[in-house]
Amino acid sequence: MIARVRDELVTINGETMTKYELAVRSVIAQTVKSGKPRDLKVLLDLLGQYGAMPQVEAAEEARAQGQAVAQKLMDYFNKTNDIDPLDATAVDRLNELETRLVLGCAHCGPKLRDNWKTADYRARLERYGGSSIHKSVLNSRPEGKSG
């Protein structure tokens, strides 16, 4: 029931929003007026307990938490293996430079791009990910573009 109500749209003063957003706005307004932040916490806890957090927000929160964990792991790995983060940045810049050089070559660039289109390469890409050059190209493109 909470999920259904959460996603139901209402129009207030010409502005369309979900009932979830309306409830949060109302409680925030009441919290500001009354000075009782406990009310907002109760609402958010209730909605969180029953999975009422919108999926986009939940996905973003999970992604951010995953990135934080990954960063902590990398920091620990770098510290225990005496790796300077500046060295990693320098290697990344070197990879980008080499990528531009290889792809800019009139002979190598087209052959490499053709190789990326083969069924064998696509299968390996699905199983293991691409080469460092391919990853560098993908990371340098605007979102949504593939190569």
Tab-separated table of N, CA and C in Angstrom:
chain	number	residue	atom	x	y	z
A	1	MET	N	0.825	-1.183	0.000
A	1	MET	CA	0.000	0.000	0.000
A	1	MET	C	0.876	1.256	0.000
A	2	ILE	N	1.928	1.236	0.789
A	2	ILE	CA	2.796	2.415	0.870
A	2	ILE	C	3.430	2.698	-0.488
A	3	ALA	N	3.898	1.660	-1.191
A	3	ALA	CA	4.515	1.865	-2.499
A	3	ALA	C	3.514	2.446	-3.487
A	4	ARG	N	2.264	1.961	-3.453
A	4	ARG	CA	1.248	2.470	-4.369
A	4	ARG	C	0.974	3.939	-4.077
A	5	VAL	N	0.811	4.279	-2.812
A	5	VAL	CA	0.547	5.660	-2.426
A	5	VAL	C	1.759	6.533	-2.750
A	6	ARG	N	2.938	6.000	-2.525
A	6	ARG	CA	4.169	6.752	-2.777
A	6	ARG	C	4.245	7.220	-4.218
A	7	ASP	N	3.884	6.378	-5.159
A	7	ASP	CA	4.035	6.688	-6.578
A	7	ASP	C	2.827	7.403	-7.178
A	8	GLU	N	1.740	7.513	-6.421
A	8	GLU	CA	0.530	8.160	-6.928
A	8	GLU	C	0.784	9.661	-7.080
A	9	LEU	N	0.348	10.224	-8.211
A	9	LEU	CA	0.577	11.636	-8.491
A	9	LEU	C	-0.581	12.479	-7.981
A	10	VAL	N	-0.240	13.674	-7.483
A	10	VAL	CA	-1.234	14.659	-7.072
A	10	VAL	C	-0.784	16.012	-7.624
A	11	THR	N	-1.733	16.912	-7.800
A	11	THR	CA	-1.401	18.256	-8.258
A	11	THR	C	-1.829	19.240	-7.181
A	12	ILE	N	-0.860	20.005	-6.713
A	12	ILE	CA	-1.103	21.001	-5.670
A	12	ILE	C	-0.622	22.353	-6.203
A	13	ASN	N	-1.539	23.323	-6.233
A	13	ASN	CA	-1.196	24.662	-6.731
A	13	ASN	C	-0.523	24.606	-8.101
A	14	GLY	N	-1.007	23.735	-8.974
A	14	GLY	CA	-0.484	23.626	-10.333
A	14	GLY	C	0.796	22.826	-10.464
A	15	GLU	N	1.324	22.300	-9.364
A	15	GLU	CA	2.567	21.511	-9.400
A	15	GLU	C	2.233	20.046	-9.170
A	16	THR	N	2.679	19.193	-10.097
A	16	THR	CA	2.435	17.762	-9.982
A	16	THR	C	3.615	17.102	-9.285
A	17	MET	N	3.275	16.240	-8.316
A	17	MET	CA	4.310	15.528	-7.560
A	17	MET	C	3.718	14.220	-7.051
A	18	THR	N	4.578	13.354	-6.560
A	18	THR	CA	4.088	12.106	-5.968
A	18	THR	C	3.599	12.394	-4.559
A	19	LYS	N	2.782	11.485	-4.060
A	19	LYS	CA	2.319	11.641	-2.682
A	19	LYS	C	3.486	11.529	-1.705
A	20	TYR	N	4.493	10.753	-2.090
A	20	TYR	CA	5.705	10.629	-1.267
A	20	TYR	C	6.349	12.004	-1.110
A	21	GLU	N	6.529	12.686	-2.249
A	21	GLU	CA	7.155	14.004	-2.202
A	21	GLU	C	6.279	14.980	-1.418
A	22	LEU	N	4.977	14.918	-1.621
A	22	LEU	CA	4.054	15.788	-0.887
A	22	LEU	C	4.164	15.544	0.619
A	23	ALA	N	4.212	14.281	1.022
A	23	ALA	CA	4.322	13.953	2.444
A	23	ALA	C	5.626	14.482	3.022
A	24	VAL	N	6.714	14.286	2.310
A	24	VAL	CA	8.011	14.752	2.809
A	24	VAL	C	8.004	16.272	2.906
A	25	ARG	N	7.489	16.943	1.868
A	25	ARG	CA	7.427	18.409	1.907
A	25	ARG	C	6.576	18.895	3.081
A	26	SER	N	5.436	18.244	3.292
A	26	SER	CA	4.543	18.648	4.387
A	26	SER	C	5.210	18.475	5.739
A	27	VAL	N	5.869	17.333	5.918
A	27	VAL	CA	6.531	17.083	7.198
A	27	VAL	C	7.695	18.047	7.388
A	28	ILE	N	8.417	18.345	6.321
A	28	ILE	CA	9.525	19.312	6.439
A	28	ILE	C	8.968	20.676	6.834
A	29	ALA	N	7.875	21.083	6.186
A	29	ALA	CA	7.268	22.378	6.527
A	29	ALA	C	6.831	22.397	7.991
A	30	GLN	N	6.207	21.315	8.454
A	30	GLN	CA	5.781	21.237	9.847
A	30	GLN	C	6.989	21.224	10.786
A	31	THR	N	8.046	20.538	10.371
A	31	THR	CA	9.258	20.470	11.196
A	31	THR	C	9.869	21.854	11.340
A	32	VAL	N	9.894	22.608	10.242
A	32	VAL	CA	10.443	23.963	10.293
A	32	VAL	C	9.590	24.844	11.202
A	33	LYS	N	8.267	24.732	11.079
A	33	LYS	CA	7.359	25.547	11.906
A	33	LYS	C	7.451	25.161	13.379
A	34	SER	N	7.448	23.862	13.656
A	34	SER	CA	7.379	23.409	15.045
A	34	SER	C	8.743	23.222	15.688
A	35	GLY	N	9.761	23.096	14.858
A	35	GLY	CA	11.096	22.865	15.404
A	35	GLY	C	11.276	21.464	15.959
A	36	LYS	N	10.488	20.494	15.440
A	36	LYS	CA	10.573	19.114	15.915
A	36	LYS	C	11.075	18.205	14.787
A	37	PRO	N	12.392	18.107	14.611
A	37	PRO	CA	12.929	17.269	13.540
A	37	PRO	C	12.599	15.789	13.716
A	38	ARG	N	12.165	15.406	14.917
A	38	ARG	CA	11.787	14.021	15.177
A	38	ARG	C	10.690	13.564	14.223
A	39	ASP	N	9.756	14.468	13.868
A	39	ASP	CA	8.659	14.110	12.968
A	39	ASP	C	9.181	13.683	11.603
A	40	LEU	N	10.164	14.420	11.097
A	40	LEU	CA	10.746	14.078	9.795
A	40	LEU	C	11.449	12.734	9.880
A	41	LYS	N	12.186	12.499	10.946
A	41	LYS	CA	12.886	11.227	11.097
A	41	LYS	C	11.897	10.067	11.148
A	42	VAL	N	10.791	10.253	11.865
A	42	VAL	CA	9.781	9.194	11.955
A	42	VAL	C	9.226	8.871	10.574
A	43	LEU	N	8.901	9.900	9.781
A	43	LEU	CA	8.363	9.670	8.437
A	43	LEU	C	9.376	8.936	7.561
A	44	LEU	N	10.608	9.414	7.542
A	44	LEU	CA	11.622	8.789	6.685
A	44	LEU	C	11.937	7.370	7.137
A	45	ASP	N	11.958	7.134	8.431
A	45	ASP	CA	12.175	5.771	8.935
A	45	ASP	C	11.041	4.846	8.509
A	46	LEU	N	9.814	5.325	8.621
A	46	LEU	CA	8.656	4.531	8.235
A	46	LEU	C	8.707	4.193	6.742
A	47	LEU	N	8.994	5.204	5.931
A	47	LEU	CA	9.054	4.971	4.484
A	47	LEU	C	10.219	4.044	4.131
A	48	GLY	N	11.355	4.227	4.794
A	48	GLY	CA	12.503	3.359	4.538
A	48	GLY	C	12.246	1.925	4.975
A	49	GLN	N	11.557	1.740	6.080
A	49	GLN	CA	11.257	0.405	6.607
A	49	GLN	C	10.391	-0.393	5.648
A	50	TYR	N	9.486	0.272	4.973
A	50	TYR	CA	8.571	-0.431	4.073
A	50	TYR	C	8.964	-0.318	2.608
A	51	GLY	N	10.210	0.045	2.361
A	51	GLY	CA	10.700	0.096	0.988
A	51	GLY	C	10.064	1.194	0.178
A	52	ALA	N	9.700	2.266	0.813
A	52	ALA	CA	9.012	3.327	0.101
A	52	ALA	C	9.959	4.341	-0.505
A	53	MET	N	11.249	4.164	-0.301
A	53	MET	CA	12.186	5.082	-0.919
A	53	MET	C	12.133	4.857	-2.428
A	54	PRO	N	11.946	5.911	-3.209
A	54	PRO	CA	11.882	5.726	-4.657
A	54	PRO	C	13.104	4.968	-5.177
A	55	GLN	N	12.888	4.134	-6.187
A	55	GLN	CA	13.946	3.261	-6.695
A	55	GLN	C	15.157	4.043	-7.175
A	56	VAL	N	14.957	5.191	-7.793
A	56	VAL	CA	16.087	5.978	-8.297
A	56	VAL	C	16.958	6.419	-7.134
A	57	GLU	N	16.338	6.899	-6.057
A	57	GLU	CA	17.111	7.334	-4.900
A	57	GLU	C	17.814	6.158	-4.233
A	58	ALA	N	17.143	5.031	-4.143
A	58	ALA	CA	17.750	3.843	-3.536
A	58	ALA	C	18.942	3.376	-4.370
A	59	ALA	N	18.802	3.402	-5.683
A	59	ALA	CA	19.901	2.981	-6.562
A	59	ALA	C	21.078	3.935	-6.436
A	60	GLU	N	20.811	5.223	-6.385
A	60	GLU	CA	21.880	6.213	-6.247
A	60	GLU	C	22.592	6.049	-4.907
A	61	GLU	N	21.821	5.807	-3.856
A	61	GLU	CA	22.409	5.603	-2.529
A	61	GLU	C	23.284	4.351	-2.520
A	62	ALA	N	22.803	3.270	-3.124
A	62	ALA	CA	23.581	2.027	-3.185
A	62	ALA	C	24.857	2.225	-3.998
A	63	ARG	N	24.756	2.969	-5.117
A	63	ARG	CA	25.932	3.235	-5.949
A	63	ARG	C	26.966	4.039	-5.166
A	64	ALA	N	26.504	5.061	-4.458
A	64	ALA	CA	27.421	5.898	-3.677
A	64	ALA	C	28.093	5.082	-2.577
A	65	GLN	N	27.334	4.213	-1.918
A	65	GLN	CA	27.913	3.368	-0.875
A	65	GLN	C	28.920	2.393	-1.473
A	66	GLY	N	28.604	1.836	-2.632
A	66	GLY	CA	29.526	0.928	-3.305
A	66	GLY	C	30.820	1.624	-3.688
A	67	GLN	N	30.707	2.857	-4.194
A	67	GLN	CA	31.905	3.614	-4.548
A	67	GLN	C	32.752	3.926	-3.318
A	68	ALA	N	32.091	4.238	-2.209
A	68	ALA	CA	32.821	4.533	-0.977
A	68	ALA	C	33.589	3.299	-0.497
A	69	VAL	N	32.946	2.131	-0.571
A	69	VAL	CA	33.609	0.883	-0.172
A	69	VAL	C	34.779	0.594	-1.109
A	70	ALA	N	34.557	0.754	-2.408
A	70	ALA	CA	35.635	0.502	-3.380
A	70	ALA	C	36.815	1.439	-3.125
A	71	GLN	N	36.516	2.699	-2.831
A	71	GLN	CA	37.591	3.657	-2.566
A	71	GLN	C	38.367	3.277	-1.306
A	72	LYS	N	37.657	2.829	-0.270
A	72	LYS	CA	38.337	2.397	0.955
A	72	LYS	C	39.232	1.198	0.679
A	73	LEU	N	38.745	0.261	-0.134
A	73	LEU	CA	39.558	-0.903	-0.491
A	73	LEU	C	40.801	-0.485	-1.262
A	74	MET	N	40.622	0.419	-2.217
A	74	MET	CA	41.775	0.884	-3.007
A	74	MET	C	42.774	1.633	-2.116
A	75	ASP	N	42.264	2.458	-1.216
A	75	ASP	CA	43.155	3.176	-0.296
A	75	ASP	C	43.948	2.193	0.555
A	76	TYR	N	43.258	1.158	1.057
A	76	TYR	CA	43.928	0.148	1.873
A	76	TYR	C	44.969	-0.604	1.040
A	77	PHE	N	44.585	-0.999	-0.172
A	77	PHE	CA	45.502	-1.714	-1.066
A	77	PHE	C	46.733	-0.851	-1.348
A	78	ASN	N	46.516	0.409	-1.690
A	78	ASN	CA	47.631	1.308	-1.990
A	78	ASN	C	48.542	1.478	-0.781
A	79	LYS	N	47.937	1.617	0.396
A	79	LYS	CA	48.729	1.810	1.616
A	79	LYS	C	49.545	0.567	1.946
A	80	THR	N	48.923	-0.618	1.883
A	80	THR	CA	49.626	-1.842	2.254
A	80	THR	C	50.671	-2.238	1.220
A	81	ASN	N	50.500	-1.797	-0.034
A	81	ASN	CA	51.469	-2.128	-1.078
A	81	ASN	C	52.381	-0.952	-1.407
A	82	ASP	N	52.333	0.071	-0.558
A	82	ASP	CA	53.192	1.244	-0.708
A	82	ASP	C	53.084	1.850	-2.110
A	83	ILE	N	51.849	2.049	-2.555
A	83	ILE	CA	51.605	2.640	-3.868
A	83	ILE	C	51.180	4.084	-3.677
A	84	ASP	N	51.853	4.977	-4.361
A	84	ASP	CA	51.532	6.396	-4.299
A	84	ASP	C	50.385	6.681	-5.268
A	85	PRO	N	49.264	7.255	-4.791
A	85	PRO	CA	48.142	7.561	-5.685
A	85	PRO	C	48.541	8.453	-6.864
A	86	LEU	N	49.574	9.277	-6.664
A	86	LEU	CA	50.033	10.125	-7.766
A	86	LEU	C	50.625	9.281	-8.893
A	87	ASP	N	51.242	8.137	-8.538
A	87	ASP	CA	51.755	7.233	-9.567
A	87	ASP	C	50.606	6.686	-10.408
A	88	ALA	N	49.507	6.330	-9.761
A	88	ALA	CA	48.343	5.806	-10.485
A	88	ALA	C	47.793	6.862	-11.438
A	89	THR	N	47.779	8.113	-11.004
A	89	THR	CA	47.317	9.207	-11.863
A	89	THR	C	48.245	9.366	-13.054
A	90	ALA	N	49.539	9.263	-12.816
A	90	ALA	CA	50.508	9.374	-13.908
A	90	ALA	C	50.335	8.237	-14.906
A	91	VAL	N	50.087	7.028	-14.417
A	91	VAL	CA	49.865	5.877	-15.309
A	91	VAL	C	48.592	6.083	-16.127
A	92	ASP	N	47.545	6.608	-15.500
A	92	ASP	CA	46.306	6.889	-16.231
A	92	ASP	C	46.552	7.887	-17.353
A	93	ARG	N	47.329	8.931	-17.064
A	93	ARG	CA	47.641	9.929	-18.109
A	93	ARG	C	48.460	9.292	-19.230
A	94	LEU	N	49.394	8.429	-18.876
A	94	LEU	CA	50.204	7.730	-19.873
A	94	LEU	C	49.324	6.834	-20.747
A	95	ASN	N	48.380	6.114	-20.126
A	95	ASN	CA	47.451	5.280	-20.905
A	95	ASN	C	46.643	6.118	-21.886
A	96	GLU	N	46.181	7.291	-21.440
A	96	GLU	CA	45.414	8.165	-22.325
A	96	GLU	C	46.266	8.644	-23.490
A	97	LEU	N	47.509	9.017	-23.221
A	97	LEU	CA	48.416	9.469	-24.271
A	97	LEU	C	48.668	8.355	-25.282
A	98	GLU	N	48.974	7.149	-24.783
A	98	GLU	CA	49.224	6.023	-25.681
A	98	GLU	C	47.980	5.671	-26.489
A	99	THR	N	46.824	5.790	-25.885
A	99	THR	CA	45.570	5.529	-26.593
A	99	THR	C	45.414	6.501	-27.755
A	100	ARG	N	45.648	7.776	-27.485
A	100	ARG	CA	45.532	8.782	-28.569
A	100	ARG	C	46.550	8.508	-29.670
A	101	LEU	N	47.755	8.112	-29.290
A	101	LEU	CA	48.787	7.827	-30.298
A	101	LEU	C	48.395	6.643	-31.178
A	102	VAL	N	47.965	5.555	-30.546
A	102	VAL	CA	47.608	4.349	-31.308
A	102	VAL	C	46.395	4.602	-32.186
A	103	LEU	N	45.372	5.208	-31.624
A	103	LEU	CA	44.160	5.440	-32.412
A	103	LEU	C	44.368	6.509	-33.473
A	104	GLY	N	45.312	7.406	-33.248
A	104	GLY	CA	45.611	8.447	-34.225
A	104	GLY	C	46.460	7.950	-35.388
A	105	CYS	N	47.056	6.794	-35.235
A	105	CYS	CA	47.891	6.218	-36.296
A	105	CYS	C	46.991	5.796	-37.460
A	106	ALA	N	47.356	6.218	-38.670
A	106	ALA	CA	46.541	5.913	-39.852
A	106	ALA	C	46.482	4.415	-40.128
A	107	HIS	N	47.464	3.671	-39.690
A	107	HIS	CA	47.496	2.231	-39.911
A	107	HIS	C	46.840	1.476	-38.743
A	108	CYS	N	47.245	1.816	-37.501
A	108	CYS	CA	46.809	1.056	-36.322
A	108	CYS	C	45.380	1.368	-35.896
A	109	GLY	N	45.008	2.638	-35.918
A	109	GLY	CA	43.689	3.046	-35.433
A	109	GLY	C	42.545	2.303	-36.108
A	110	PRO	N	42.471	2.313	-37.453
A	110	PRO	CA	41.368	1.612	-38.122
A	110	PRO	C	41.379	0.100	-37.864
A	111	LYS	N	42.574	-0.508	-37.825
A	111	LYS	CA	42.648	-1.945	-37.565
A	111	LYS	C	42.140	-2.264	-36.161
A	112	LEU	N	42.506	-1.438	-35.192
A	112	LEU	CA	42.070	-1.653	-33.819
A	112	LEU	C	40.554	-1.507	-33.713
A	113	ARG	N	40.017	-0.463	-34.329
A	113	ARG	CA	38.560	-0.257	-34.298
A	113	ARG	C	37.826	-1.423	-34.971
A	114	ASP	N	38.370	-1.922	-36.080
A	114	ASP	CA	37.757	-3.076	-36.747
A	114	ASP	C	37.796	-4.311	-35.843
A	115	ASN	N	38.897	-4.484	-35.135
A	115	ASN	CA	39.023	-5.630	-34.218
A	115	ASN	C	37.960	-5.563	-33.124
A	116	TRP	N	37.655	-4.368	-32.642
A	116	TRP	CA	36.656	-4.210	-31.589
A	116	TRP	C	35.258	-4.621	-32.057
A	117	LYS	N	35.047	-4.648	-33.357
A	117	LYS	CA	33.728	-4.997	-33.913
A	117	LYS	C	33.561	-6.500	-34.148
A	118	THR	N	34.630	-7.266	-34.007
A	118	THR	CA	34.542	-8.702	-34.294
A	118	THR	C	33.753	-9.422	-33.201
A	119	ALA	N	33.165	-10.550	-33.572
A	119	ALA	CA	32.388	-11.348	-32.616
A	119	ALA	C	33.282	-11.862	-31.486
A	120	ASP	N	34.515	-12.278	-31.827
A	120	ASP	CA	35.434	-12.772	-30.794
A	120	ASP	C	35.730	-11.693	-29.757
A	121	TYR	N	36.014	-10.487	-30.240
A	121	TYR	CA	36.330	-9.404	-29.305
A	121	TYR	C	35.119	-9.075	-28.447
A	122	ARG	N	33.942	-8.995	-29.069
A	122	ARG	CA	32.705	-8.685	-28.327
A	122	ARG	C	32.435	-9.748	-27.251
A	123	ALA	N	32.695	-11.011	-27.576
A	123	ALA	CA	32.491	-12.091	-26.601
A	123	ALA	C	33.465	-11.927	-25.433
A	124	ARG	N	34.735	-11.645	-25.741
A	124	ARG	CA	35.716	-11.419	-24.671
A	124	ARG	C	35.350	-10.188	-23.855
A	125	LEU	N	34.848	-9.179	-24.531
A	125	LEU	CA	34.442	-7.949	-23.854
A	125	LEU	C	33.354	-8.244	-22.822
A	126	GLU	N	32.397	-9.070	-23.207
A	126	GLU	CA	31.318	-9.455	-22.287
A	126	GLU	C	31.849	-10.259	-21.099
A	127	ARG	N	32.787	-11.165	-21.360
A	127	ARG	CA	33.298	-12.037	-20.296
A	127	ARG	C	34.321	-11.355	-19.399
A	128	TYR	N	35.232	-10.605	-19.988
A	128	TYR	CA	36.385	-10.117	-19.225
A	128	TYR	C	36.549	-8.605	-19.226
A	129	GLY	N	35.806	-7.928	-20.051
A	129	GLY	CA	36.032	-6.491	-20.200
A	129	GLY	C	37.013	-6.255	-21.326
A	130	GLY	N	37.140	-5.025	-21.719
A	130	GLY	CA	37.995	-4.692	-22.859
A	130	GLY	C	39.447	-4.505	-22.469
A	131	SER	N	40.239	-4.233	-23.473
A	131	SER	CA	41.652	-3.936	-23.257
A	131	SER	C	41.767	-2.572	-22.580
A	132	SER	N	42.950	-2.259	-22.087
A	132	SER	CA	43.128	-0.960	-21.427
A	132	SER	C	42.896	0.185	-22.404
A	133	ILE	N	43.270	-0.003	-23.673
A	133	ILE	CA	43.030	1.041	-24.671
A	133	ILE	C	41.533	1.194	-24.911
A	134	HIS	N	40.835	0.078	-25.049
A	134	HIS	CA	39.389	0.135	-25.267
A	134	HIS	C	38.698	0.814	-24.078
A	135	LYS	N	39.073	0.450	-22.870
A	135	LYS	CA	38.489	1.070	-21.681
A	135	LYS	C	38.785	2.561	-21.646
A	136	SER	N	39.998	2.935	-22.030
A	136	SER	CA	40.363	4.344	-22.051
A	136	SER	C	39.498	5.115	-23.044
A	137	VAL	N	39.244	4.509	-24.204
A	137	VAL	CA	38.388	5.148	-25.205
A	137	VAL	C	36.967	5.285	-24.673
A	138	LEU	N	36.440	4.209	-24.070
A	138	LEU	CA	35.074	4.252	-23.537
A	138	LEU	C	34.943	5.287	-22.427
A	139	ASN	N	35.952	5.386	-21.574
A	139	ASN	CA	35.895	6.336	-20.462
A	139	ASN	C	36.023	7.777	-20.917
A	140	SER	N	36.589	7.990	-22.104
A	140	SER	CA	36.775	9.359	-22.587
A	140	SER	C	35.597	9.847	-23.415
A	141	ARG	N	34.635	8.954	-23.729
A	141	ARG	CA	33.481	9.339	-24.545
A	141	ARG	C	32.342	9.834	-23.669
A	142	PRO	N	31.505	10.700	-24.262
A	142	PRO	CA	30.293	11.113	-23.520
A	142	PRO	C	29.450	9.901	-23.208
A	143	GLU	N	28.704	9.967	-22.100
A	143	GLU	CA	27.873	8.830	-21.667
A	143	GLU	C	26.902	8.449	-22.753
A	144	GLY	N	26.734	7.129	-22.895
A	144	GLY	CA	25.788	6.629	-23.884
A	144	GLY	C	26.444	6.246	-25.192
A	145	LYS	N	27.676	6.683	-25.420
A	145	LYS	CA	28.371	6.321	-26.648
A	145	LYS	C	29.171	5.063	-26.401
A	146	SER	N	29.294	4.214	-27.401
A	146	SER	CA	30.105	3.002	-27.245
A	146	SER	C	31.132	2.977	-28.355
A	147	GLY	N	32.101	2.053	-28.219
A	147	GLY	CA	33.129	2.028	-29.242
A	147	GLY	C	33.627	0.698	-29.532
